[in-house]
DNA sequence: GCTCCTATTTGACAAATGTCAAATAATGGA
DNA sequence: TCCATTATTTGACATTTGTCAAATAGGAGC
């Protein structure tokens, strides 16, 4: 994991825009980000966080794709897949400073902006109105998590994949099938068979 | 759904205590709750929210038990089960005022304190520091949702039930097996067989 | 275009879970 | 206590998905 690169201006810009969706922020907040954020570069397959470690950071994906996954026996269960302009972290480990339950891994060469939880709390203290943004961001985070959980609760493999196609279409021709299968909670083989079935029907 | 009852004092008290876990609140906030909250009484099996409706409220369970569930074909999938001193709502429908995806149903005779989303926003505006509480509450909400999603991602019925026993033990001798099975994403019959297997082993 | 490596598909079969029907157990009134 | 109703368990069998092994397809580098 390489840190301490110069941060491309448009990366900060994209982060700012993503946050402004919730409410406008004063320039001082933007400056705060510029001062407290650092760039993390990952090559494909590299781990951003390993289960058992404490995840002390929030990450904003500037470029690339990252997945969260947990180990069940010797298998992976992918819990989420995120791409550029999305935020990722391990919520459960963040505020309790507990060891993370899940792993985070780049599945493409990826650039991230990172802010430590400590700095984030400083941000909340310095700019109380940022708590609103934090709250709204978490609310969105929650809704997204619900959508993912919905897939995992579906019983039928074809239904899962159809849902995936309609809600995550931007990933369907970008992410390897093994990750998609794992995200859907089915095997690669089952996914392959579902795909054939659907392509025949069309 | 009966409203407009006099609110027992200890109900408000329990709500206050639940919120004070996150940070202390000034008496004015407590008063705000007293003025803007109303009591909802449900008998067992009554629906608190039906999918398709807009869920305009946050609820605090004073007494009883409530579940969230979605329809998959003609079957139910229970997504959560909550009991007294827990908050429930349909996050996804709340802030977007979208129709709710899921249903909420009392599975025991239940008393709830309800606050409208409108009043909650007034609370946030009037007492900005309450945004911190809101943020922390959502964070906890999120962690809980992750834990539930974890169960649904496990592939093995016995593993699911063991996890349930260790993490939701307070529900295991209280909630009907049909709801537990539905919460675990397995059939009642499979749950029954898992239970027999575990009881024989002991 | 060829080669190597990886991704994806396919087939045969095993294992887990679901389905449907019925039996038994538990529970809450009269 | 007995009855009626509901909850839970059990059995036989169907269905879906997983497993393992192998074949094919696709891509990157030469």
Tab-separated table of C-alpha atoms (C1' of nucleotides) in Angstrom:
chain	number	residue	atom	x	y	z
A	1	UNK	CA	0.000	0.000	0.000
A	2	UNK	CA	1.695	3.143	-1.197
A	3	UNK	CA	0.921	6.393	0.509
A	4	UNK	CA	2.233	9.937	0.375
A	5	UNK	CA	1.670	10.662	-3.236
A	6	UNK	CA	0.763	14.106	-4.434
A	7	UNK	CA	-2.990	14.174	-4.709
A	8	UNK	CA	-4.369	14.984	-8.163
A	9	UNK	CA	-6.569	18.037	-7.917
A	10	UNK	CA	-9.569	16.414	-9.570
A	11	UNK	CA	-9.583	13.652	-6.965
A	12	UNK	CA	-10.270	16.169	-4.211
A	13	UNK	CA	-12.729	17.818	-6.498
A	14	UNK	CA	-14.706	14.628	-6.967
A	15	UNK	CA	-14.755	14.001	-3.256
A	16	UNK	CA	-16.068	17.506	-2.665
A	17	UNK	CA	-18.786	17.044	-5.242
A	18	UNK	CA	-19.842	13.751	-3.705
A	19	UNK	CA	-20.276	15.407	-0.344
A	20	UNK	CA	-22.062	18.432	-1.710
A	21	UNK	CA	-24.866	16.171	-2.812
A	22	UNK	CA	-25.998	16.120	0.806
A	23	UNK	CA	-25.618	19.819	1.575
A	24	UNK	CA	-23.289	22.653	0.541
A	25	UNK	CA	-20.067	22.884	2.522
A	26	UNK	CA	-18.037	25.996	3.299
A	27	UNK	CA	-14.579	26.353	1.713
A	28	UNK	CA	-13.041	25.721	5.109
A	29	UNK	CA	-14.369	22.183	5.006
A	30	UNK	CA	-12.900	21.658	1.570
A	31	UNK	CA	-9.602	22.969	2.854
A	32	UNK	CA	-9.815	20.630	5.807
A	33	UNK	CA	-10.072	17.706	3.424
A	34	UNK	CA	-7.122	18.935	1.414
A	35	UNK	CA	-5.060	19.107	4.575
A	36	UNK	CA	-6.077	15.839	6.202
A	37	UNK	CA	-6.618	13.420	3.378
A	38	UNK	CA	-3.927	11.242	1.874
A	39	UNK	CA	-3.722	9.194	-1.272
A	40	UNK	CA	-3.525	5.419	-1.193
A	41	UNK	CA	-2.649	3.444	-4.303
A	42	UNK	CA	-3.402	-0.230	-4.592
A	43	UNK	CA	-2.665	-2.664	-7.348
A	44	UNK	CA	-5.208	-5.267	-8.258
A	45	UNK	CA	-5.717	-7.997	-5.640
A	46	UNK	CA	-4.017	-5.987	-2.910
A	47	UNK	CA	-5.700	-5.930	0.478
A	48	UNK	CA	-6.768	-2.578	1.880
A	49	UNK	CA	-7.842	-4.071	5.179
A	50	UNK	CA	-7.543	-7.508	6.628
A	51	UNK	CA	-10.095	-8.963	9.021
A	52	UNK	CA	-8.748	-8.702	12.536
A	53	UNK	CA	-7.087	-5.353	11.932
A	54	UNK	CA	-8.646	-2.157	13.156
A	55	UNK	CA	-9.951	-0.076	10.281
A	56	UNK	CA	-9.122	3.450	11.287
A	57	UNK	CA	-10.037	5.146	8.016
A	58	UNK	CA	-12.719	6.243	5.669
A	59	UNK	CA	-11.879	5.832	2.020
A	60	UNK	CA	-13.156	7.538	-1.076
A	61	UNK	CA	-12.521	5.597	-4.262
A	62	UNK	CA	-11.113	7.906	-6.922
A	63	UNK	CA	-10.369	5.238	-9.477
A	64	UNK	CA	-10.761	1.471	-9.615
A	65	UNK	CA	-12.872	-1.056	-7.753
A	66	UNK	CA	-12.826	-2.523	-4.263
A	67	UNK	CA	-14.726	-5.355	-2.648
A	68	UNK	CA	-15.500	-6.287	0.936
A	69	UNK	CA	-15.509	-9.933	1.831
A	70	UNK	CA	-15.628	-12.247	4.787
A	71	UNK	CA	-14.201	-15.706	5.126
A	72	UNK	CA	-16.502	-18.624	5.677
A	73	UNK	CA	-14.301	-21.638	6.060
A	74	UNK	CA	-11.986	-21.575	3.093
A	75	UNK	CA	-14.423	-19.663	0.956
A	76	UNK	CA	-15.032	-15.973	0.418
A	77	UNK	CA	-18.343	-14.255	0.708
A	78	UNK	CA	-18.255	-10.913	-1.048
A	79	UNK	CA	-20.446	-8.455	0.827
A	80	UNK	CA	-20.087	-5.409	-1.399
A	81	UNK	CA	-18.377	-4.127	-4.511
A	82	UNK	CA	-17.710	-0.426	-4.930
A	83	UNK	CA	-16.204	1.664	-7.699
A	84	UNK	CA	-14.988	5.209	-8.226
A	85	UNK	CA	-16.834	8.008	-6.431
A	86	UNK	CA	-18.095	5.734	-3.693
A	87	UNK	CA	-17.072	5.705	-0.049
A	88	UNK	CA	-15.903	2.554	1.647
A	89	UNK	CA	-14.933	1.631	5.160
A	90	UNK	CA	-15.602	-0.986	7.736
A	91	UNK	CA	-18.298	0.713	9.781
A	92	UNK	CA	-18.370	-1.969	12.397
A	93	UNK	CA	-14.725	-1.569	13.194
A	94	UNK	CA	-14.612	2.194	12.825
A	95	UNK	CA	-16.317	3.693	15.756
A	96	UNK	CA	-15.733	0.955	18.238
A	97	UNK	CA	-12.166	0.536	17.144
A	98	UNK	CA	-12.887	-3.128	17.120
A	99	UNK	CA	-11.003	-5.445	14.832
A	100	UNK	CA	-12.702	-5.578	11.470
A	101	UNK	CA	-14.905	-8.463	10.638
A	102	UNK	CA	-14.381	-8.185	6.935
A	103	UNK	CA	-11.558	-7.762	4.485
A	104	UNK	CA	-11.288	-5.065	1.834
A	105	UNK	CA	-9.481	-5.766	-1.397
A	106	UNK	CA	-8.790	-3.904	-4.622
A	107	UNK	CA	-10.095	-5.842	-7.591
A	108	UNK	CA	-8.659	-3.366	-10.071
A	109	UNK	CA	-5.726	-0.997	-9.753
A	110	UNK	CA	-7.223	1.529	-7.421
A	111	UNK	CA	-6.629	5.038	-6.058
A	112	UNK	CA	-8.260	6.049	-2.810
A	113	UNK	CA	-8.409	9.135	-0.668
A	114	UNK	CA	-8.132	8.227	2.973
A	115	UNK	CA	-9.092	10.105	6.083
A	116	UNK	CA	-8.386	8.752	9.519
A	117	UNK	CA	-11.203	8.340	11.936
A	118	UNK	CA	-9.345	10.680	14.262
A	119	UNK	CA	-9.294	13.441	11.661
A	120	UNK	CA	-12.905	12.779	10.831
A	121	UNK	CA	-13.869	13.280	14.447
A	122	UNK	CA	-11.847	16.480	14.439
A	123	UNK	CA	-13.839	17.512	11.397
A	124	UNK	CA	-17.085	16.824	13.209
A	125	UNK	CA	-15.903	18.850	16.195
A	126	UNK	CA	-14.609	21.749	14.137
A	127	UNK	CA	-17.590	21.960	11.806
A	128	UNK	CA	-20.638	20.720	13.706
A	129	UNK	CA	-22.848	21.072	10.661
A	130	UNK	CA	-20.808	18.320	9.097
A	131	UNK	CA	-22.653	15.973	11.422
A	132	UNK	CA	-25.603	16.446	9.125
A	133	UNK	CA	-23.572	15.280	6.178
A	134	UNK	CA	-22.294	12.369	8.228
A	135	UNK	CA	-25.791	11.412	9.182
A	136	UNK	CA	-27.114	11.599	5.630
A	137	UNK	CA	-24.129	9.713	4.308
A	138	UNK	CA	-24.697	6.938	6.797
A	139	UNK	CA	-28.340	6.878	5.863
A	140	UNK	CA	-27.404	6.291	2.255
A	141	UNK	CA	-24.845	3.729	3.319
A	142	UNK	CA	-27.569	1.953	5.204
A	143	UNK	CA	-29.957	1.903	2.292
A	144	UNK	CA	-27.276	0.494	0.031
A	145	UNK	CA	-26.493	-2.192	2.569
A	146	UNK	CA	-30.155	-3.117	2.717
A	147	UNK	CA	-30.234	-3.525	-1.035
A	148	UNK	CA	-27.266	-5.861	-0.899
A	149	UNK	CA	-28.762	-7.817	1.957
A	150	UNK	CA	-31.900	-8.212	-0.103
A	151	UNK	CA	-29.980	-10.094	-2.761
A	152	UNK	CA	-28.504	-12.431	-0.213
A	153	UNK	CA	-31.966	-13.226	1.100
A	154	UNK	CA	-33.384	-14.218	-2.244
A	155	UNK	CA	-33.537	-17.974	-2.546
A	156	UNK	CA	-33.352	-18.420	-6.250
A	157	UNK	CA	-30.109	-18.016	-8.190
A	158	UNK	CA	-31.759	-16.662	-11.302
A	159	UNK	CA	-33.715	-14.082	-9.326
A	160	UNK	CA	-30.514	-12.954	-7.670
A	161	UNK	CA	-28.770	-12.464	-10.973
A	162	UNK	CA	-31.708	-10.659	-12.533
A	163	UNK	CA	-31.772	-8.314	-9.562
A	164	UNK	CA	-28.066	-7.783	-9.944
A	165	UNK	CA	-28.457	-6.935	-13.621
A	166	UNK	CA	-31.137	-4.389	-12.941
A	167	UNK	CA	-29.510	-2.743	-9.925
A	168	UNK	CA	-25.794	-3.157	-10.532
A	169	UNK	CA	-25.638	-3.076	-14.266
A	170	UNK	CA	-22.569	-0.853	-14.207
A	171	UNK	CA	-20.699	-3.798	-12.683
A	172	UNK	CA	-21.959	-6.588	-14.898
A	173	UNK	CA	-19.458	-6.156	-17.708
A	174	UNK	CA	-16.658	-4.939	-15.530
A	175	UNK	CA	-16.261	-7.285	-12.589
A	176	UNK	CA	-15.104	-10.885	-12.853
A	177	UNK	CA	-17.816	-13.487	-12.586
A	178	UNK	CA	-16.181	-15.100	-9.593
A	179	UNK	CA	-16.737	-11.913	-7.608
A	180	UNK	CA	-20.249	-11.479	-8.907
A	181	UNK	CA	-21.077	-15.061	-7.970
A	182	UNK	CA	-19.608	-14.554	-4.537
A	183	UNK	CA	-21.548	-11.308	-4.171
A	184	UNK	CA	-24.749	-13.139	-5.059
A	185	UNK	CA	-23.985	-15.969	-2.685
A	186	UNK	CA	-23.880	-18.666	-5.347
A	187	UNK	CA	-21.086	-20.619	-7.000
A	188	UNK	CA	-19.362	-19.591	-10.170
A	189	UNK	CA	-20.804	-22.652	-11.892
A	190	UNK	CA	-24.354	-21.870	-10.885
A	191	UNK	CA	-23.933	-18.305	-12.093
A	192	UNK	CA	-22.590	-19.554	-15.383
A	193	UNK	CA	-25.641	-21.767	-15.824
A	194	UNK	CA	-28.015	-18.962	-14.991
A	195	UNK	CA	-26.296	-16.775	-17.544
A	196	UNK	CA	-26.624	-19.368	-20.239
A	197	UNK	CA	-30.290	-19.836	-19.448
A	198	UNK	CA	-30.948	-16.116	-19.676
A	199	UNK	CA	-28.964	-15.719	-22.892
A	200	UNK	CA	-30.870	-18.544	-24.535
A	201	UNK	CA	-34.165	-16.962	-23.580
A	202	UNK	CA	-33.261	-13.645	-25.159
B	1	UNK	CA	-53.548	0.941	15.136
B	2	UNK	CA	-54.710	2.948	18.132
B	3	UNK	CA	-53.134	6.290	18.796
B	4	UNK	CA	-53.719	9.142	21.200
B	5	UNK	CA	-53.244	7.277	24.430
B	6	UNK	CA	-51.746	8.925	27.434
B	7	UNK	CA	-48.078	8.041	27.416
B	8	UNK	CA	-46.858	6.208	30.512
B	9	UNK	CA	-44.056	8.176	32.090
B	10	UNK	CA	-41.578	5.324	32.138
B	11	UNK	CA	-41.939	4.882	28.370
B	12	UNK	CA	-40.553	8.357	27.759
B	13	UNK	CA	-37.982	7.661	30.381
B	14	UNK	CA	-36.740	4.562	28.615
B	15	UNK	CA	-36.538	6.399	25.329
B	16	UNK	CA	-34.501	9.127	26.987
B	17	UNK	CA	-32.147	6.596	28.508
B	18	UNK	CA	-31.678	4.860	25.170
B	19	UNK	CA	-30.643	8.114	23.558
B	20	UNK	CA	-28.381	9.161	26.388
B	21	UNK	CA	-26.208	6.171	25.626
B	22	UNK	CA	-24.814	8.158	22.719
B	23	UNK	CA	-24.377	11.496	24.437
B	24	UNK	CA	-26.123	13.472	27.195
B	25	UNK	CA	-29.070	15.562	26.047
B	26	UNK	CA	-30.345	18.808	27.544
B	27	UNK	CA	-33.777	18.825	29.254
B	28	UNK	CA	-35.163	20.777	26.312
B	29	UNK	CA	-34.601	17.769	24.078
B	30	UNK	CA	-36.395	15.536	26.546
B	31	UNK	CA	-39.244	18.007	26.602
B	32	UNK	CA	-39.295	18.062	22.821
B	33	UNK	CA	-39.830	14.330	22.815
B	34	UNK	CA	-42.601	14.602	25.360
B	35	UNK	CA	-44.352	17.153	23.177
B	36	UNK	CA	-43.906	15.497	19.794
B	37	UNK	CA	-44.104	11.811	20.420
B	38	UNK	CA	-47.289	9.786	20.439
B	39	UNK	CA	-48.153	6.322	21.617
B	40	UNK	CA	-49.117	3.566	19.198
B	41	UNK	CA	-50.619	0.330	20.446
B	42	UNK	CA	-50.683	-2.780	18.321
B	43	UNK	CA	-52.116	-6.174	18.998
B	44	UNK	CA	-50.248	-9.226	17.893
B	45	UNK	CA	-50.131	-9.734	14.101
B	46	UNK	CA	-51.160	-6.157	13.360
B	47	UNK	CA	-49.236	-4.369	10.649
B	48	UNK	CA	-47.389	-1.204	11.581
B	49	UNK	CA	-46.408	-0.481	8.011
B	50	UNK	CA	-47.315	-2.115	4.752
B	51	UNK	CA	-44.952	-2.244	1.800
B	52	UNK	CA	-45.951	0.432	-0.655
B	53	UNK	CA	-46.903	2.915	2.024
B	54	UNK	CA	-44.615	5.751	2.956
B	55	UNK	CA	-43.142	5.275	6.389
B	56	UNK	CA	-43.143	8.721	7.877
B	57	UNK	CA	-42.145	7.764	11.413
B	58	UNK	CA	-39.470	6.559	13.705
B	59	UNK	CA	-40.654	4.155	16.355
B	60	UNK	CA	-39.283	3.244	19.723
B	61	UNK	CA	-40.529	-0.084	21.040
B	62	UNK	CA	-41.651	0.278	24.655
B	63	UNK	CA	-43.122	-3.161	25.035
B	64	UNK	CA	-43.521	-6.153	22.753
B	65	UNK	CA	-41.843	-7.320	19.563
B	66	UNK	CA	-41.932	-6.249	15.949
B	67	UNK	CA	-40.540	-7.768	12.782
B	68	UNK	CA	-39.724	-6.405	9.356
B	69	UNK	CA	-40.399	-8.589	6.369
B	70	UNK	CA	-40.562	-8.516	2.619
B	71	UNK	CA	-42.654	-10.606	0.303
B	72	UNK	CA	-40.959	-12.952	-2.108
B	73	UNK	CA	-43.724	-14.487	-4.145
B	74	UNK	CA	-46.185	-15.784	-1.625
B	75	UNK	CA	-43.569	-16.223	1.055
B	76	UNK	CA	-42.232	-13.907	3.712
B	77	UNK	CA	-38.627	-13.134	4.338
B	78	UNK	CA	-38.140	-11.698	7.808
B	79	UNK	CA	-35.354	-9.137	7.734
B	80	UNK	CA	-35.237	-8.155	11.385
B	81	UNK	CA	-36.870	-8.781	14.727
B	82	UNK	CA	-36.780	-6.107	17.412
B	83	UNK	CA	-38.028	-5.939	20.973
B	84	UNK	CA	-38.509	-3.347	23.690
B	85	UNK	CA	-35.994	-0.514	23.917
B	86	UNK	CA	-35.034	-0.784	20.276
B	87	UNK	CA	-35.761	1.693	17.496
B	88	UNK	CA	-37.430	0.629	14.287
B	89	UNK	CA	-38.308	2.311	11.050
B	90	UNK	CA	-37.993	1.813	7.353
B	91	UNK	CA	-34.876	3.814	6.641
B	92	UNK	CA	-35.146	3.426	2.930
B	93	UNK	CA	-38.571	4.977	2.819
B	94	UNK	CA	-37.946	7.588	5.473
B	95	UNK	CA	-35.722	10.199	4.025
B	96	UNK	CA	-36.694	9.801	0.419
B	97	UNK	CA	-40.369	9.560	1.269
B	98	UNK	CA	-40.422	6.641	-1.056
B	99	UNK	CA	-42.912	3.845	-0.585
B	100	UNK	CA	-41.518	1.302	1.806
B	101	UNK	CA	-40.057	-1.850	0.489
B	102	UNK	CA	-40.760	-3.844	3.581
B	103	UNK	CA	-43.611	-4.462	5.969
B	104	UNK	CA	-43.493	-4.052	9.731
B	105	UNK	CA	-45.662	-6.207	11.924
B	106	UNK	CA	-46.184	-6.667	15.644
B	107	UNK	CA	-45.528	-10.250	16.631
B	108	UNK	CA	-46.595	-9.639	20.230
B	109	UNK	CA	-48.944	-7.057	21.676
B	110	UNK	CA	-46.783	-4.006	21.335
B	111	UNK	CA	-46.543	-0.401	22.522
B	112	UNK	CA	-44.501	2.052	20.512
B	113	UNK	CA	-43.556	5.682	20.757
B	114	UNK	CA	-43.736	7.331	17.367
B	115	UNK	CA	-42.169	10.488	16.066
B	116	UNK	CA	-42.888	11.776	12.608
B	117	UNK	CA	-40.051	12.379	10.263
B	118	UNK	CA	-41.167	15.995	10.062
B	119	UNK	CA	-40.845	16.448	13.812
B	120	UNK	CA	-37.533	14.669	13.776
B	121	UNK	CA	-36.208	17.107	11.221
B	122	UNK	CA	-37.516	19.927	13.385
B	123	UNK	CA	-35.584	18.390	16.244
B	124	UNK	CA	-32.413	18.330	14.160
B	125	UNK	CA	-32.921	21.957	13.205
B	126	UNK	CA	-33.746	23.126	16.708
B	127	UNK	CA	-30.966	21.212	18.432
B	128	UNK	CA	-28.102	20.829	15.943
B	129	UNK	CA	-26.117	18.730	18.356
B	130	UNK	CA	-28.792	16.098	18.017
B	131	UNK	CA	-27.318	15.390	14.595
B	132	UNK	CA	-24.501	13.694	16.459
B	133	UNK	CA	-26.963	11.403	18.176
B	134	UNK	CA	-28.659	10.755	14.866
B	135	UNK	CA	-25.373	9.893	13.253
B	136	UNK	CA	-24.323	7.542	16.031
B	137	UNK	CA	-27.721	5.931	16.097
B	138	UNK	CA	-27.545	5.262	12.390
B	139	UNK	CA	-24.078	3.885	12.805
B	140	UNK	CA	-25.386	1.387	15.308
B	141	UNK	CA	-28.326	0.661	13.063
B	142	UNK	CA	-25.903	-0.067	10.290
B	143	UNK	CA	-23.812	-2.440	12.358
B	144	UNK	CA	-26.894	-4.329	13.431
B	145	UNK	CA	-28.027	-4.606	9.832
B	146	UNK	CA	-24.630	-5.969	8.873
B	147	UNK	CA	-24.932	-8.640	11.523
B	148	UNK	CA	-28.299	-9.696	10.174
B	149	UNK	CA	-27.028	-9.705	6.622
B	150	UNK	CA	-24.203	-11.939	7.763
B	151	UNK	CA	-26.676	-14.607	8.797
B	152	UNK	CA	-28.398	-14.470	5.459
B	153	UNK	CA	-25.088	-14.983	3.690
B	154	UNK	CA	-24.171	-18.115	5.579
B	155	UNK	CA	-24.838	-21.163	3.453
B	156	UNK	CA	-25.383	-23.775	6.085
B	157	UNK	CA	-28.598	-23.978	8.071
B	158	UNK	CA	-26.947	-25.269	11.223
B	159	UNK	CA	-24.355	-22.498	11.146
B	160	UNK	CA	-27.106	-19.933	10.807
B	161	UNK	CA	-28.974	-21.249	13.791
B	162	UNK	CA	-25.838	-21.473	15.933
B	163	UNK	CA	-25.061	-17.877	15.075
B	164	UNK	CA	-28.593	-16.938	15.969
B	165	UNK	CA	-28.326	-18.668	19.313
B	166	UNK	CA	-25.129	-16.897	20.185
B	167	UNK	CA	-26.151	-13.446	18.984
B	168	UNK	CA	-29.910	-13.345	19.461
B	169	UNK	CA	-30.333	-15.569	22.432
B	170	UNK	CA	-32.839	-13.216	23.994
B	171	UNK	CA	-35.174	-14.098	21.110
B	172	UNK	CA	-34.681	-17.843	20.990
B	173	UNK	CA	-37.234	-18.742	23.640
B	174	UNK	CA	-39.550	-15.884	22.924
B	175	UNK	CA	-40.202	-15.734	19.199
B	176	UNK	CA	-42.122	-18.345	17.234
B	177	UNK	CA	-40.002	-20.706	15.197
B	178	UNK	CA	-41.690	-19.708	11.975
B	179	UNK	CA	-40.328	-16.201	12.393
B	180	UNK	CA	-36.924	-17.429	13.421
B	181	UNK	CA	-36.787	-19.713	10.388
B	182	UNK	CA	-37.845	-16.885	8.131
B	183	UNK	CA	-35.246	-14.616	9.735
B	184	UNK	CA	-32.579	-17.235	9.057
B	185	UNK	CA	-33.736	-17.733	5.496
B	186	UNK	CA	-34.601	-21.393	5.909
B	187	UNK	CA	-37.860	-23.294	6.167
B	188	UNK	CA	-39.589	-24.115	9.396
B	189	UNK	CA	-38.969	-27.805	8.746
B	190	UNK	CA	-35.254	-27.356	8.203
B	191	UNK	CA	-35.019	-25.328	11.390
B	192	UNK	CA	-36.841	-28.032	13.262
B	193	UNK	CA	-34.371	-30.623	12.005
B	194	UNK	CA	-31.390	-28.502	12.941
B	195	UNK	CA	-32.804	-28.059	16.408
B	196	UNK	CA	-33.242	-31.776	16.862
B	197	UNK	CA	-29.711	-32.404	15.699
B	198	UNK	CA	-28.304	-29.881	18.154
B	199	UNK	CA	-30.415	-31.154	21.049
B	200	UNK	CA	-29.275	-34.729	20.443
B	201	UNK	CA	-25.642	-33.647	20.456
B	202	UNK	CA	-25.961	-31.927	23.808
C	1	DG	C1'	-0.469	-15.866	-35.114
C	2	DC	C1'	1.237	-18.631	-31.151
C	3	DT	C1'	1.673	-19.656	-26.197
C	4	DC	C1'	0.623	-19.376	-21.625
C	5	DC	C1'	-2.350	-18.269	-18.164
C	6	DT	C1'	-6.657	-17.242	-16.457
C	7	DA	C1'	-11.658	-16.925	-16.908
C	8	DT	C1'	-15.698	-19.184	-18.010
C	9	DT	C1'	-18.479	-23.013	-19.354
C	10	DT	C1'	-20.040	-27.721	-19.241
C	11	DG	C1'	-21.079	-32.430	-17.494
C	12	DA	C1'	-21.965	-36.051	-14.056
C	13	DC	C1'	-23.074	-36.686	-9.691
C	14	DA	C1'	-23.556	-35.619	-4.485
C	15	DA	C1'	-25.450	-33.026	-0.827
C	16	DA	C1'	-28.432	-29.837	1.261
C	17	DT	C1'	-32.636	-27.898	1.556
C	18	DG	C1'	-37.439	-27.361	0.136
C	19	DT	C1'	-42.197	-29.341	-0.406
C	20	DC	C1'	-46.218	-31.587	0.924
C	21	DA	C1'	-48.741	-34.401	3.983
C	22	DA	C1'	-49.372	-36.067	8.334
C	23	DA	C1'	-48.460	-36.823	13.248
C	24	DT	C1'	-47.525	-35.014	17.670
C	25	DA	C1'	-46.980	-31.381	21.152
C	26	DA	C1'	-48.215	-27.243	23.322
C	27	DT	C1'	-51.385	-23.597	24.570
C	28	DG	C1'	-55.350	-20.962	25.845
C	29	DG	C1'	-59.937	-20.897	26.790
C	30	DA	C1'	-64.569	-22.910	28.391
D	1	DT	C1'	-59.867	-31.166	32.894
D	2	DC	C1'	-61.102	-31.331	28.117
D	3	DC	C1'	-61.405	-29.258	23.610
D	4	DA	C1'	-60.031	-26.630	19.873
D	5	DT	C1'	-56.543	-24.288	17.804
D	6	DT	C1'	-51.995	-23.430	16.756
D	7	DA	C1'	-47.075	-24.633	16.926
D	8	DT	C1'	-43.681	-27.900	16.052
D	9	DT	C1'	-41.853	-32.196	14.509
D	10	DT	C1'	-41.378	-36.031	11.382
D	11	DG	C1'	-41.221	-38.723	6.999
D	12	DA	C1'	-40.895	-39.479	2.001
D	13	DC	C1'	-39.584	-37.469	-1.896
D	14	DA	C1'	-38.496	-33.490	-5.357
D	15	DT	C1'	-35.649	-29.762	-6.538
D	16	DT	C1'	-31.978	-26.751	-6.403
D	17	DT	C1'	-27.500	-25.861	-5.864
D	18	DG	C1'	-22.807	-27.346	-4.820
D	19	DT	C1'	-18.663	-30.190	-5.986
D	20	DC	C1'	-15.161	-31.918	-8.725
D	21	DA	C1'	-13.051	-32.676	-13.032
D	22	DA	C1'	-12.456	-31.415	-17.509
D	23	DA	C1'	-13.173	-28.729	-21.724
D	24	DT	C1'	-13.348	-24.364	-24.014
D	25	DA	C1'	-12.814	-19.398	-24.564
D	26	DG	C1'	-10.406	-15.121	-24.080
D	27	DG	C1'	-6.523	-11.973	-23.340
D	28	DA	C1'	-1.738	-10.351	-22.760
D	29	DG	C1'	2.751	-10.620	-24.267
D	30	DC	C1'	5.988	-12.213	-27.595
